XYZ file of C-alpha atoms in Angstrom:
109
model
C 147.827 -20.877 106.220
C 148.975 -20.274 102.269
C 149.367 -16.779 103.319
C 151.834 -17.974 106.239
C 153.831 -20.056 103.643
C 154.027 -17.371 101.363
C 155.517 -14.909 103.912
C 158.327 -17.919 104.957
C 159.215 -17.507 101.148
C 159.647 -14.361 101.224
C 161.454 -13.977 103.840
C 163.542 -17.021 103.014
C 164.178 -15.332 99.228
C 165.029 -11.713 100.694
C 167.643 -13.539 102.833
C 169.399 -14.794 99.914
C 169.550 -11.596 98.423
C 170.876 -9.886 101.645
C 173.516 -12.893 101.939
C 174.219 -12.005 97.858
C 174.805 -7.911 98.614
C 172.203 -7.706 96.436
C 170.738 -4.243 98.635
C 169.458 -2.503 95.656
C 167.101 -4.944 95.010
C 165.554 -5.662 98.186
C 165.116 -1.996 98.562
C 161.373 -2.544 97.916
C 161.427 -5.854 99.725
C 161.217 -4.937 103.367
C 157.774 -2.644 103.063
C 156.058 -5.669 101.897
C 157.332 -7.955 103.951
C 156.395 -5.578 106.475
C 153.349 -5.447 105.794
C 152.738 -9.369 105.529
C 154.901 -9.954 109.207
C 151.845 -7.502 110.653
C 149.001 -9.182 108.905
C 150.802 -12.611 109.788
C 151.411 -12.033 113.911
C 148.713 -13.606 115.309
C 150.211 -16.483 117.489
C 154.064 -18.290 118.126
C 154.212 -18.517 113.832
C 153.382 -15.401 113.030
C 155.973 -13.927 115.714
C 158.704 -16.302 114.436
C 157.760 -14.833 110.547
C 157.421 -11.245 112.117
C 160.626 -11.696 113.975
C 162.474 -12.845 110.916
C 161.353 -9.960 109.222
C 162.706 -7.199 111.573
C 165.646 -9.365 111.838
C 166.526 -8.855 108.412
C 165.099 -5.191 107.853
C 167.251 -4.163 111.044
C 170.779 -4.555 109.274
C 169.787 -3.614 106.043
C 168.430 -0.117 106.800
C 171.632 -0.159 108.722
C 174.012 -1.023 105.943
C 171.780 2.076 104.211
C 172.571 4.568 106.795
C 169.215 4.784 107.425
C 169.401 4.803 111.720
C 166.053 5.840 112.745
C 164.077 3.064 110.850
C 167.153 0.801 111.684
C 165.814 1.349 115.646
C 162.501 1.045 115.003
C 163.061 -2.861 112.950
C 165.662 -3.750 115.959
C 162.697 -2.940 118.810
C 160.596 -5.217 116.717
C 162.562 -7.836 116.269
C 163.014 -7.994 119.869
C 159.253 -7.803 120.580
C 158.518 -10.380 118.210
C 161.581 -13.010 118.962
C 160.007 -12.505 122.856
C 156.442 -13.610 121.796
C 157.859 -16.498 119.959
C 158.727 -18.227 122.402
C 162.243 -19.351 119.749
C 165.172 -19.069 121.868
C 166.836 -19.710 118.884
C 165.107 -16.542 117.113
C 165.525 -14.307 119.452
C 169.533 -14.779 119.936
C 169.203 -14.005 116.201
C 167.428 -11.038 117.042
C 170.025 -9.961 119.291
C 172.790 -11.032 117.063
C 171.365 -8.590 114.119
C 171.292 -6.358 116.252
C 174.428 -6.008 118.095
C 176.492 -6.150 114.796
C 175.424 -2.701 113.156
C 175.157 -1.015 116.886
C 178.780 -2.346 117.608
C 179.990 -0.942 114.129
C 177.989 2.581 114.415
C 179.697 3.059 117.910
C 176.414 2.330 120.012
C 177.218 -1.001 122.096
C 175.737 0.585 125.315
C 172.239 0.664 123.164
């Protein structure tokens, strides 16, 4: 359970530096996170923390041009806001989404 907590602060932390422009430095945030949202999927909680990851990977590989990751994070946030259960999360999910596909031309995706 510490290890769930610990991924919620993470996530919760890389948010605010998204929200602050501050890309460069979560440039090594998303592999670990990453890497914490898989070991932290089992059940609803771990979806909702795996979900919140891809959520927030999603635009920032967008913002960094960086499409075919981008797709990969925006499946997966999808996936995971589904096995949450979180309506809430996964309108989120879509939300993330829909912003950087509208802006890149790709609304029919």
């Amino acid at each position: 359970m510490g290890r769930l907590r610990h991924v919620a602060g993470d996530i919760a932390a890389a948010r605010r530096l998204f929200t602050a422009s501050a890309y460069t430095r979560l440039d090594e945030v998303p592999p670990l996170l990453v890497a914490a949202a898989h070991s932290a999927e089992q059940g609803p909680a771990g979806a909702v923390r795996a979900a919140s990851v891809w959520v927030l990977a999603f635009p920032l590989a967008a913002k960094q041009g960086r499409t075919v990751p981008a797709d990969a994070y925006a499946e997966q946030a999808a996936v995971a806001a589904r096995r949450s259960g979180d309506p809430v999360l996964l309108a989120a999910a879509a939300r993330a989404v829909a912003t950087p596909r509208r802006r890149t031309g790709r609304t029919d995706e």
